[in-house]
Each structure stands twice: as C-alpha cells, then as structure tokens.
Amino acid sequence: MTTAQKLSFDVQLTDHARTVAEREQVLANPGFGQHFTDHMISVDYTEGVGWHDARLLPYGPLTLDPATSVFHYAQELFEGLKAYRQANGSIATFRPFANAARFNASALRMAMPELPEETFVESLELLVQTDREWVPTTEGHSLYLRPFMIATQAALGVNYPSRAYKYMVIASPAASYFSGGVKPVSVWLSTEYTRAAPGGTGFAKCGGNYAAAFVAQRQAVENGCDQVVWLDAVEHRYVEEMGGMNLFFVFGNKLLTPALTGTLLPGITRDSIITMAGDLGLEVAEGRLSIEEWQAGCESGELTEAFACGTAAVITPVGTVKGADRGWTIGDGTPGPVTLKLRDELVGVQYGARPDTHDWVHKIC
Ligand SMILES: *Cc1c(COP(=O)(O)O)cnc(C)c1O
C-alpha cells in the first residue's frame, strides 16, 4: 500500500498572458521548440518529505544557486510528447502513461525519485487545459510537451545523489520537426563516436546522452548529412539509432528494428509502429542489422526502405547513407510506400481521423 498523498496543484494564472494577436502570430509559424505557452508546471521533491509544492505558474525563468547539482553533474532527465487538436476540435495526447512509465525508468537509472504516474499525467492535463488556445489547429502542427526533472541540491559533493529535485513541464507549439515535410533525410554513420555502451544510460531519456552526441551530429552536418546514425559500442557495426529517433528497415512486407538491448532508447513511437504494422499484416522482427547488411540489402534490392521514428518528427524516411569509406542510396532515395502508409496511419490515430483500436488516445479537453 502506498502512503503517498495525492498531490493537488495550486493554480497561479499569469497576469501578462500574450494577446490573441501575439499568440496567433506565433501559431502562424511556430517552428520547433522556440516559443512557449503562458504557463508551466513545477513540483518539488525533498528527501524525507517527498513531492510537494505542486503548482501551475506563469511561464518564466528559474533562479538557482550556482552550486546546484544539475549544473555540475547533469543529474537530469526529460520526456517528450504532444497534444494534438482532434478532428472534432477537442485536444488529446497519445499514450501519456507510457511516457510516465519511461520517465520513472529513467529516474531509477539516474538515481532520481519516481513521480506517481497519475501526477505526471495530471500535470500535463492541467497545463494543456490552461493553455489550450496554444494547441495549433493547423494540420500536422501540435503542442509539444516537455516534462523534465533536475537535481536542485546546492552542493558539490558527489558521494551521494542530490537530496532535492524539481519536476517541471513546459509546452511549445510545434510545426513539423524537419522543415520541408516528409522529405527523406541523409544519414552519417558514426564510427568514431559512441552514444551508449552496455551498462550506461542509453535507455534513459537523459540530457547527458544528448550532450555526448552533439559532436557527432556536427560531424554528420560537416559531411553533408542531416543526421547521425549510432552504431553499437563494441564492434561499431550494428545499427542502433538515428539522432534522437529509432530506426526501422523494410524488406518488402517485413520490418526489422534494432532490439532494445539497453543501449537504445525505448521509443513509444517505435512500440506503436510494431503494433500497428502487425495490424496492417506486416511481419515485424526485433533484431540486429550491421552496416554491411544494410548496404548489401540495398544493393540487392531486398532492403526496400528505411525510416526513423519518434514523437517530434513522427516517421521520417531515410534516403541516403554515408560513412567514412562508403555510401549508398536506399531504394530510389524517395519515401517508400510502407513508410508513407505507416506514417499516415499513425498520424491519423493521433489526430483522431482514424479509429483508436488500442486505446492510445488520451482525451484532455
Ligand atoms: C525520445 C527518443 C526517441 C523516440 O522516442 P519516442 O517515445 O518515440 O518519442 C528515440 N531515441 C532517443 C535517443 C530519444 O531520446
């Protein structure tokens, strides 16, 4: 039995909300992660006390002591999900309890406290309800929700994790993640850098994974590619992920996605696609694919498509692959039919245009 008290949120509305005209100007061209709504969520945790001071507040900066643990030791984690304007005008999120569960799996790995799943989902509901006018009505746009947690103890000692934390949620209206719609991306095979090793934090959605990845992403861009593809840490041969997205390979009517070995981030989009593909009569396997097999499959024509998937960019086709000593095109380099079909189905469920047969859509208001 849990003794945790249900948290109730104190609501403090802003007295300087953006005007309708200001909001509409943002919503006309939101970009991704550049503009934020009028409010935010904050909940504090203190060792021995638990979670307390759950609040909805005006959006604004934090004041933190320079010795605050997160600045030095990166004890931090985050989540990402979206609120979608439904065909009938209501607003819904997609599988928020899956994000809540992953948030807690990341928390355990980072020696941070778990947050009750109901509090996680309630915090999203409260923020979206309050800032509902910020949920775009433009097709394909959404309100991106960013829950995160930071270590807030102001102390430099490292023999014990922080004894205080702050959980927050901010929200940002979003257009398509990659500008230019469903345009295939080019990828760079990173053989020099490793994202995650066995026993490390690859499965946790923590900022440190990203901090360690930027140098490789920059190298991808310097080599004329859009995104970096990560390989396994031991042999630098087996494909793991693309940037912040999971990968799928299409062999006719069969799909292959790298298995969750602990070094991959268990994407909720990945999981949804595995289920949806089965519904559509496709065969799905979780396994491994080496870069040699990827290249040979494309050259023989057996490997017909590849795509990346994640909340932010949904499903994005991969068109070309480049490495230090090799390079090839997937299919004819244009988005393939399986990729487009899965994208259409998934987006259809998220925006309420297709039946929600797995009870994934969580209505907010
Ligand atoms: C968030 C993330 C994904 C995708 O997860 P979704 O739940 O599908 O959004 C994939 N890889 C990495 C590294 C991520 O951080």
Coordinates of N, CA and C in Angstrom, one line a residue, residues 114-309:
E114 N 11.0 8.7 -8.3 CA 10.0 8.4 -9.2 C 8.8 9.4 -8.9
L115 N 8.1 9.7 -9.9 CA 6.9 10.6 -9.8 C 5.7 9.7 -10.0
P116 N 4.7 9.8 -9.1 CA 3.5 9.0 -9.4 C 2.9 9.2 -10.8
E117 N 2.6 8.1 -11.5 CA 2.2 8.3 -12.9 C 1.0 9.2 -13.1
E118 N 0.1 9.1 -12.1 CA -1.1 10.0 -12.2 C -0.8 11.4 -12.1
T119 N 0.3 11.7 -11.2 CA 0.7 13.1 -11.1 C 1.3 13.6 -12.4
F120 N 2.1 12.8 -13.0 CA 2.7 13.1 -14.3 C 1.6 13.4 -15.3
V121 N 0.6 12.6 -15.5 CA -0.4 12.8 -16.5 C -1.3 14.0 -16.1
E122 N -1.6 14.1 -14.8 CA -2.4 15.2 -14.3 C -1.7 16.6 -14.6
S123 N -0.4 16.6 -14.4 CA 0.3 17.8 -14.7 C 0.2 18.3 -16.2
L124 N 0.2 17.3 -17.1 CA 0.1 17.6 -18.5 C -1.3 18.1 -18.8
E125 N -2.3 17.4 -18.2 CA -3.7 17.8 -18.4 C -3.9 19.2 -17.9
L126 N -3.4 19.6 -16.8 CA -3.6 20.9 -16.2 C -3.0 22.0 -17.1
L127 N -1.7 21.7 -17.6 CA -1.1 22.7 -18.4 C -1.8 22.9 -19.8
V128 N -2.2 21.7 -20.3 CA -2.8 21.8 -21.7 C -4.2 22.5 -21.5
Q129 N -4.9 22.1 -20.5 CA -6.2 22.8 -20.3 C -6.1 24.3 -20.1
T130 N -5.1 24.7 -19.3 CA -4.9 26.1 -19.1 C -4.5 26.9 -20.3
D131 N -3.6 26.2 -21.1 CA -3.0 26.9 -22.3 C -3.6 26.3 -23.6
R132 N -4.9 25.9 -23.5 CA -5.5 25.1 -24.6 C -5.5 26.0 -25.9
E133 N -5.6 27.3 -25.8 CA -5.6 28.1 -27.0 C -4.3 28.0 -27.8
W134 N -3.3 27.5 -27.1 CA -1.9 27.4 -27.8 C -1.8 26.1 -28.6
V135 N -2.8 25.2 -28.5 CA -2.7 24.0 -29.3 C -3.1 24.3 -30.7
P136 N -2.2 24.2 -31.7 CA -2.5 24.6 -33.0 C -3.6 23.9 -33.7
T137 N -4.3 24.6 -34.6 CA -5.4 24.0 -35.4 C -4.9 23.6 -36.8
T138 N -3.7 24.1 -37.1 CA -3.1 23.8 -38.5 C -2.8 22.3 -38.6
E139 N -3.1 21.7 -39.7 CA -2.9 20.3 -39.9 C -1.4 20.0 -39.7
G140 N -1.2 18.9 -39.0 CA 0.2 18.5 -38.8 C 1.0 19.2 -37.7
H141 N 0.4 20.3 -37.2 CA 1.0 21.0 -36.0 C 0.5 20.4 -34.7
S142 N 1.1 20.7 -33.6 CA 0.8 20.2 -32.3 C 1.4 21.1 -31.2
L143 N 1.0 20.7 -30.0 CA 1.6 21.4 -28.8 C 2.6 20.4 -28.2
Y144 N 3.9 20.7 -28.4 CA 4.9 19.7 -27.8 C 5.0 20.0 -26.3
L145 N 5.0 18.9 -25.6 CA 5.0 19.0 -24.1 C 6.4 18.4 -23.6
R146 N 7.1 19.2 -22.8 CA 8.4 18.8 -22.3 C 8.4 18.7 -20.8
P147 N 8.1 17.5 -20.3 CA 8.3 17.3 -18.8 C 9.8 17.0 -18.6
F148 N 10.3 17.5 -17.5 CA 11.7 17.2 -17.1 C 11.9 17.3 -15.6
M149 N 13.0 16.8 -15.2 CA 13.4 16.8 -13.8 C 14.9 17.1 -13.6
I150 N 15.2 18.0 -12.7 CA 16.6 18.4 -12.4 C 16.9 18.2 -10.9
A151 N 18.2 17.9 -10.7 CA 18.7 17.8 -9.3 C 18.9 19.3 -8.8
T152 N 18.3 19.6 -7.7 CA 18.4 21.0 -7.2 C 19.2 21.3 -5.9
Q153 N 19.8 20.2 -5.4 CA 20.5 20.5 -4.2 C 21.8 21.3 -4.5
A154 N 22.0 22.4 -3.7 CA 23.1 23.3 -4.0 C 24.3 22.8 -3.2
A155 N 25.1 21.8 -3.8 CA 26.2 21.2 -3.1 C 27.1 20.5 -4.2
L156 N 28.4 20.5 -4.0 CA 29.3 19.9 -5.0 C 29.7 18.5 -4.6
G157 N 29.4 18.0 -3.5 CA 29.8 16.7 -3.1 C 29.2 15.6 -4.1
V158 N 30.0 14.6 -4.4 CA 29.5 13.6 -5.3 C 29.4 12.2 -4.7
N159 N 29.4 12.1 -3.4 CA 29.4 10.8 -2.8 C 27.9 10.3 -2.5
Y160 N 27.0 11.2 -2.9 CA 25.6 10.8 -2.7 C 24.8 11.6 -3.8
P161 N 23.7 11.0 -4.4 CA 22.9 11.8 -5.3 C 22.2 13.0 -4.6
S162 N 21.8 14.0 -5.3 CA 21.1 15.2 -4.8 C 20.0 14.7 -3.9
R163 N 19.7 15.5 -2.9 CA 18.6 15.2 -2.0 C 17.3 16.0 -2.3
A164 N 17.4 16.9 -3.4 CA 16.3 17.7 -3.7 C 16.2 17.8 -5.3
Y165 N 15.0 17.8 -5.8 CA 14.7 17.8 -7.2 C 13.6 18.7 -7.6
K166 N 13.5 19.1 -8.8 CA 12.4 19.8 -9.3 C 11.9 19.2 -10.6
Y167 N 10.6 18.9 -10.6 CA 9.9 18.4 -11.8 C 9.2 19.6 -12.5
M168 N 9.3 19.7 -13.8 CA 8.6 20.8 -14.5 C 8.0 20.3 -15.8
V169 N 7.1 21.0 -16.3 CA 6.6 20.8 -17.6 C 6.4 22.2 -18.3
I170 N 7.0 22.3 -19.5 CA 6.8 23.4 -20.4 C 6.2 22.9 -21.7
A171 N 5.6 23.9 -22.4 CA 4.8 23.5 -23.6 C 5.2 24.4 -24.7
S172 N 5.3 23.9 -26.0 CA 5.8 24.7 -27.1 C 5.0 24.3 -28.4
P173 N 4.3 25.3 -29.0 CA 3.6 24.9 -30.2 C 4.6 24.6 -31.3
A174 N 4.3 23.5 -32.1 CA 5.3 23.0 -33.0 C 4.7 22.7 -34.4
A175 N 5.5 23.1 -35.4 CA 5.2 22.7 -36.7 C 5.9 21.4 -37.0
S176 N 6.2 21.0 -38.2 CA 6.9 19.8 -38.4 C 8.3 19.9 -37.9
Y177 N 8.9 18.8 -37.4 CA 10.2 18.9 -36.8 C 11.3 19.2 -37.9
F178 N 11.2 18.4 -38.9 CA 12.2 18.7 -40.0 C 11.4 19.6 -41.0
S179 N 12.0 20.7 -41.3 CA 11.4 21.6 -42.3 C 11.3 20.9 -43.6
G180 N 10.2 21.2 -44.3 CA 10.1 20.6 -45.7 C 9.3 19.3 -45.7
G181 N 8.5 19.0 -44.7 CA 7.6 17.9 -44.7 C 8.2 16.6 -44.7
V182 N 7.6 15.6 -45.4 CA 8.1 14.2 -45.5 C 9.2 14.1 -46.5
K183 N 10.3 14.7 -46.2 CA 11.5 14.7 -47.1 C 12.5 13.7 -46.6
P184 N 13.0 12.8 -47.4 CA 14.0 11.8 -46.8 C 15.2 12.5 -46.3
V185 N 15.8 12.0 -45.2 CA 17.0 12.6 -44.6 C 18.2 11.7 -45.1
S186 N 19.3 12.4 -45.0 CA 20.6 11.7 -45.3 C 21.3 11.4 -44.0
V187 N 21.9 10.3 -43.8 CA 22.5 9.9 -42.5 C 24.0 9.6 -42.6
W188 N 24.7 10.0 -41.5 CA 26.1 9.8 -41.4 C 26.4 8.6 -40.4
L189 N 27.1 7.6 -40.8 CA 27.5 6.5 -39.9 C 28.6 6.9 -39.0
S190 N 28.3 7.0 -37.7 CA 29.4 7.5 -36.8 C 30.2 6.3 -36.3
T191 N 31.4 6.1 -36.8 CA 32.2 5.1 -36.3 C 33.3 5.6 -35.3
E192 N 33.4 6.9 -35.2 CA 34.3 7.5 -34.3 C 33.8 7.7 -32.9
Y193 N 32.5 8.0 -32.8 CA 31.9 8.3 -31.5 C 30.8 7.2 -31.2
T194 N 30.6 7.1 -29.8 CA 29.6 6.1 -29.4 C 28.6 6.8 -28.6
R195 N 27.3 6.5 -28.8 CA 26.3 7.2 -28.0 C 26.1 6.5 -26.6
A196 N 26.1 5.1 -26.6 CA 25.7 4.4 -25.4 C 26.4 3.1 -25.4
A197 N 26.9 2.7 -24.2 CA 27.6 1.4 -24.0 C 26.8 0.6 -23.1
P198 N 27.0 -0.8 -23.1 CA 26.3 -1.6 -22.2 C 26.5 -1.2 -20.7
G199 N 25.5 -1.1 -19.9 CA 25.6 -0.7 -18.5 C 25.5 0.8 -18.4
G200 N 25.5 1.6 -19.5 CA 25.4 3.0 -19.4 C 24.0 3.5 -19.4
T201 N 23.8 4.7 -19.9 CA 22.4 5.4 -19.8 C 21.6 5.4 -21.1
G202 N 22.0 4.6 -22.1 CA 21.4 4.6 -23.4 C 19.9 4.5 -23.3
F203 N 19.3 3.7 -22.4 CA 17.8 3.6 -22.4 C 17.1 4.7 -21.6
A204 N 17.9 5.5 -20.9 CA 17.3 6.6 -20.1 C 17.2 7.8 -21.0
K205 N 16.1 8.6 -20.9 CA 16.0 9.8 -21.6 C 16.6 10.9 -20.8
C206 N 17.9 11.0 -20.9 CA 18.6 12.0 -20.0 C 19.4 12.9 -20.9
G207 N 19.6 14.1 -20.5 CA 20.3 15.2 -21.3 C 21.7 14.8 -21.6
G208 N 22.4 14.0 -20.7 CA 23.7 13.7 -20.9 C 24.0 12.9 -22.2
N209 N 23.0 12.1 -22.5 CA 23.1 11.3 -23.8 C 23.2 12.3 -25.0
Y210 N 22.5 13.4 -24.9 CA 22.5 14.4 -26.0 C 23.7 15.2 -25.9
A211 N 24.2 15.6 -24.7 CA 25.4 16.4 -24.6 C 26.6 15.6 -25.3
A212 N 26.6 14.3 -25.1 CA 27.7 13.5 -25.7 C 27.5 13.3 -27.2
A213 N 26.3 13.6 -27.7 CA 26.0 13.3 -29.1 C 26.3 14.5 -30.1
F214 N 26.3 15.7 -29.5 CA 26.3 16.9 -30.4 C 27.6 16.9 -31.3
V215 N 28.7 16.4 -30.8 CA 29.9 16.4 -31.6 C 29.8 15.6 -32.9
A216 N 29.1 14.4 -32.7 CA 28.8 13.5 -33.8 C 27.8 14.1 -34.8
Q217 N 26.8 14.7 -34.2 CA 25.7 15.4 -35.1 C 26.4 16.5 -35.9
R218 N 27.3 17.2 -35.3 CA 28.0 18.3 -36.0 C 28.9 17.7 -37.1
Q219 N 29.5 16.5 -36.8 CA 30.3 15.8 -37.8 C 29.4 15.4 -39.0
A220 N 28.2 14.9 -38.7 CA 27.3 14.5 -39.7 C 27.0 15.7 -40.7
V221 N 26.7 16.8 -40.1 CA 26.4 18.0 -40.9 C 27.7 18.4 -41.7
E222 N 28.8 18.3 -41.1 CA 30.1 18.7 -41.8 C 30.3 17.8 -43.0
N223 N 29.8 16.5 -42.9 CA 29.9 15.6 -44.0 C 28.7 15.6 -45.0
G224 N 27.9 16.7 -44.9 CA 26.8 16.9 -45.8 C 25.5 16.1 -45.5
C225 N 25.5 15.5 -44.2 CA 24.3 14.7 -43.9 C 23.4 15.4 -42.9
D226 N 22.2 15.0 -42.8 CA 21.2 15.6 -41.9 C 21.3 15.1 -40.5
Q227 N 21.6 13.8 -40.3 CA 21.5 13.2 -39.0 C 22.6 12.2 -38.8
V228 N 22.9 11.9 -37.6 CA 23.9 10.8 -37.3 C 23.2 9.5 -37.0
V229 N 23.8 8.4 -37.5 CA 23.4 7.1 -37.1 C 24.4 6.5 -36.2
W230 N 23.9 6.0 -35.0 CA 24.8 5.4 -34.0 C 24.9 3.9 -34.2
L231 N 26.1 3.4 -34.0 CA 26.4 2.0 -34.1 C 26.7 1.5 -32.7
D232 N 26.7 0.1 -32.5 CA 27.0 -0.4 -31.2 C 28.4 -0.1 -30.7
A233 N 28.5 0.0 -29.4 CA 29.8 0.5 -28.8 C 30.9 -0.5 -28.9
V234 N 30.6 -1.8 -29.1 CA 31.6 -2.8 -29.0 C 32.3 -3.0 -30.4
E235 N 31.5 -3.3 -31.4 CA 32.0 -3.6 -32.8 C 31.9 -2.5 -33.8
H236 N 31.1 -1.4 -33.4 CA 30.9 -0.3 -34.3 C 30.3 -0.8 -35.6
R237 N 29.5 -1.8 -35.6 CA 28.9 -2.4 -36.8 C 27.4 -2.4 -36.9
Y238 N 26.8 -2.7 -35.7 CA 25.4 -2.9 -35.6 C 24.6 -1.5 -35.4
V239 N 23.6 -1.3 -36.2 CA 22.9 -0.1 -36.2 C 22.0 0.0 -34.9
E240 N 22.1 1.1 -34.3 CA 21.2 1.3 -33.1 C 20.1 2.4 -33.2
E241 N 20.5 3.6 -33.4 CA 19.5 4.7 -33.5 C 20.0 5.7 -34.5
M242 N 19.0 6.6 -34.8 CA 19.4 7.8 -35.6 C 19.1 9.1 -34.8
G243 N 20.2 9.8 -34.4 CA 20.0 11.0 -33.6 C 19.1 10.7 -32.4
G244 N 18.0 11.4 -32.3 CA 17.0 11.1 -31.2 C 15.8 10.3 -31.7
M245 N 16.0 9.4 -32.6 CA 14.9 8.6 -33.2 C 15.3 7.2 -33.3
N246 N 14.3 6.3 -33.3 CA 14.6 4.8 -33.5 C 14.5 4.6 -35.0
L247 N 15.1 3.4 -35.5 CA 15.1 3.1 -36.9 C 14.3 1.8 -37.2
F248 N 13.8 1.8 -38.4 CA 13.1 0.6 -38.9 C 13.7 0.4 -40.3
F249 N 13.8 -0.9 -40.7 CA 14.2 -1.3 -42.0 C 13.1 -2.1 -42.6
V250 N 12.8 -1.9 -43.9 CA 11.7 -2.6 -44.6 C 12.3 -3.5 -45.6
F251 N 11.9 -4.8 -45.5 CA 12.3 -5.8 -46.5 C 11.0 -6.3 -47.1
G252 N 10.5 -5.6 -48.2 CA 9.2 -6.0 -48.8 C 8.1 -5.8 -47.8
N253 N 7.5 -6.9 -47.3 CA 6.4 -6.7 -46.3 C 6.9 -7.1 -44.9
K254 N 8.2 -7.1 -44.7 CA 8.8 -7.4 -43.4 C 9.5 -6.2 -42.8
L255 N 9.3 -6.0 -41.5 CA 10.0 -4.9 -40.9 C 11.1 -5.4 -39.9
L256 N 12.2 -4.8 -39.8 CA 13.2 -5.1 -38.8 C 13.6 -3.8 -38.1
T257 N 13.6 -3.9 -36.7 CA 14.0 -2.8 -35.9 C 15.0 -3.3 -34.9
P258 N 16.1 -2.5 -34.6 CA 17.1 -2.9 -33.7 C 16.4 -3.3 -32.3
A259 N 16.8 -4.4 -31.7 CA 16.2 -4.8 -30.5 C 16.7 -3.9 -29.3
L260 N 15.8 -3.9 -28.3 CA 16.1 -3.0 -27.1 C 17.1 -3.7 -26.2
T261 N 18.4 -3.4 -26.5 CA 19.5 -4.1 -25.7 C 19.9 -3.4 -24.4
G262 N 19.3 -2.3 -24.2 CA 19.7 -1.5 -23.0 C 20.5 -0.2 -23.4
T263 N 21.0 -0.3 -24.7 CA 21.7 0.9 -25.2 C 20.9 1.8 -26.1
L264 N 19.6 1.3 -26.4 CA 18.7 2.1 -27.2 C 17.7 2.7 -26.3
L265 N 17.1 3.8 -26.8 CA 16.0 4.5 -26.1 C 14.7 3.7 -26.5
P266 N 14.0 3.2 -25.6 CA 12.7 2.5 -26.0 C 11.6 3.5 -26.4
G267 N 11.6 3.8 -27.7 CA 10.7 4.8 -28.2 C 9.2 4.3 -28.1
I268 N 8.3 5.3 -27.8 CA 6.9 4.9 -27.7 C 6.4 4.9 -29.2
T269 N 6.9 5.7 -30.1 CA 6.6 5.6 -31.5 C 7.0 4.3 -32.0
R270 N 8.2 3.8 -31.7 CA 8.7 2.5 -32.1 C 7.7 1.4 -31.7
D271 N 7.4 1.5 -30.4 CA 6.5 0.5 -29.9 C 5.1 0.5 -30.6
S272 N 4.6 1.7 -30.9 CA 3.3 1.8 -31.5 C 3.4 1.3 -33.0
I273 N 4.5 1.5 -33.6 CA 4.7 1.1 -35.0 C 4.7 -0.5 -35.1
I274 N 5.4 -1.1 -34.1 CA 5.4 -2.5 -34.1 C 4.0 -3.1 -34.0
T275 N 3.2 -2.5 -33.2 CA 1.8 -3.0 -33.0 C 1.0 -2.7 -34.3
M276 N 1.1 -1.4 -34.8 CA 0.3 -1.0 -36.0 C 0.7 -1.8 -37.2
A277 N 2.0 -2.1 -37.4 CA 2.5 -2.9 -38.5 C 1.8 -4.3 -38.5
G278 N 1.7 -4.9 -37.3 CA 1.1 -6.2 -37.2 C -0.4 -6.1 -37.6
D279 N -1.1 -5.0 -37.2 CA -2.5 -4.8 -37.6 C -2.6 -4.7 -39.1
L280 N -1.6 -4.2 -39.8 CA -1.6 -4.0 -41.2 C -1.1 -5.2 -42.0
G281 N -0.8 -6.3 -41.2 CA -0.4 -7.5 -41.9 C 1.0 -7.6 -42.3
L282 N 1.8 -6.7 -41.7 CA 3.3 -6.7 -41.9 C 3.9 -7.6 -40.9
E283 N 5.0 -8.2 -41.2 CA 5.7 -9.0 -40.2 C 6.8 -8.1 -39.6
V284 N 6.9 -8.2 -38.2 CA 7.9 -7.3 -37.6 C 8.8 -8.2 -36.7
A285 N 10.1 -7.9 -36.9 CA 11.1 -8.6 -36.1 C 12.0 -7.5 -35.4
E286 N 12.4 -7.8 -34.1 CA 13.3 -7.0 -33.4 C 14.6 -7.8 -33.4
G287 N 15.7 -7.2 -33.9 CA 16.9 -8.0 -34.1 C 18.1 -7.1 -34.2
R288 N 19.0 -7.4 -35.1 CA 20.1 -6.5 -35.4 C 20.5 -6.5 -36.8
L289 N 21.0 -5.4 -37.3 CA 21.4 -5.2 -38.7 C 22.8 -4.5 -38.7
S290 N 23.7 -5.1 -39.4 CA 25.1 -4.5 -39.5 C 25.1 -3.5 -40.6
I291 N 26.0 -2.6 -40.6 CA 26.1 -1.7 -41.8 C 26.4 -2.4 -43.1
E292 N 27.1 -3.5 -43.0 CA 27.4 -4.3 -44.2 C 26.1 -4.9 -44.8
E293 N 25.3 -5.4 -43.8 CA 24.0 -6.0 -44.3 C 23.0 -4.9 -44.8
W294 N 23.1 -3.7 -44.2 CA 22.3 -2.6 -44.7 C 22.6 -2.2 -46.1
Q295 N 24.0 -2.1 -46.4 CA 24.4 -1.8 -47.7 C 24.1 -2.9 -48.7
A296 N 24.4 -4.1 -48.3 CA 24.2 -5.3 -49.2 C 22.7 -5.4 -49.6
G297 N 21.8 -5.2 -48.5 CA 20.4 -5.3 -48.7 C 19.9 -4.2 -49.7
C298 N 20.4 -3.1 -49.7 CA 20.0 -2.0 -50.6 C 20.5 -2.3 -52.0
E299 N 21.8 -2.8 -52.1 CA 22.3 -3.1 -53.4 C 21.6 -4.3 -54.1
S300 N 21.2 -5.3 -53.3 CA 20.5 -6.4 -53.9 C 19.0 -6.1 -54.1
G301 N 18.5 -5.0 -53.5 CA 17.1 -4.7 -53.7 C 16.2 -5.3 -52.6
E302 N 16.7 -6.2 -51.7 CA 15.9 -6.8 -50.7 C 15.4 -5.8 -49.7
L303 N 16.4 -4.9 -49.3 CA 16.0 -3.9 -48.3 C 15.5 -2.7 -49.1
T304 N 14.1 -2.5 -49.0 CA 13.5 -1.6 -49.9 C 13.3 -0.1 -49.3
E305 N 13.2 -0.1 -47.9 CA 13.0 1.3 -47.3 C 13.7 1.3 -46.0
A306 N 13.9 2.5 -45.5 CA 14.3 2.6 -44.1 C 13.7 3.9 -43.6
F307 N 13.3 3.9 -42.3 CA 12.7 5.2 -41.8 C 13.1 5.3 -40.3
A308 N 13.1 6.5 -39.8 CA 13.3 6.8 -38.4 C 12.0 7.2 -37.8
C309 N 11.8 7.0 -36.5 CA 10.6 7.4 -35.9 C 10.8 7.9 -34.5

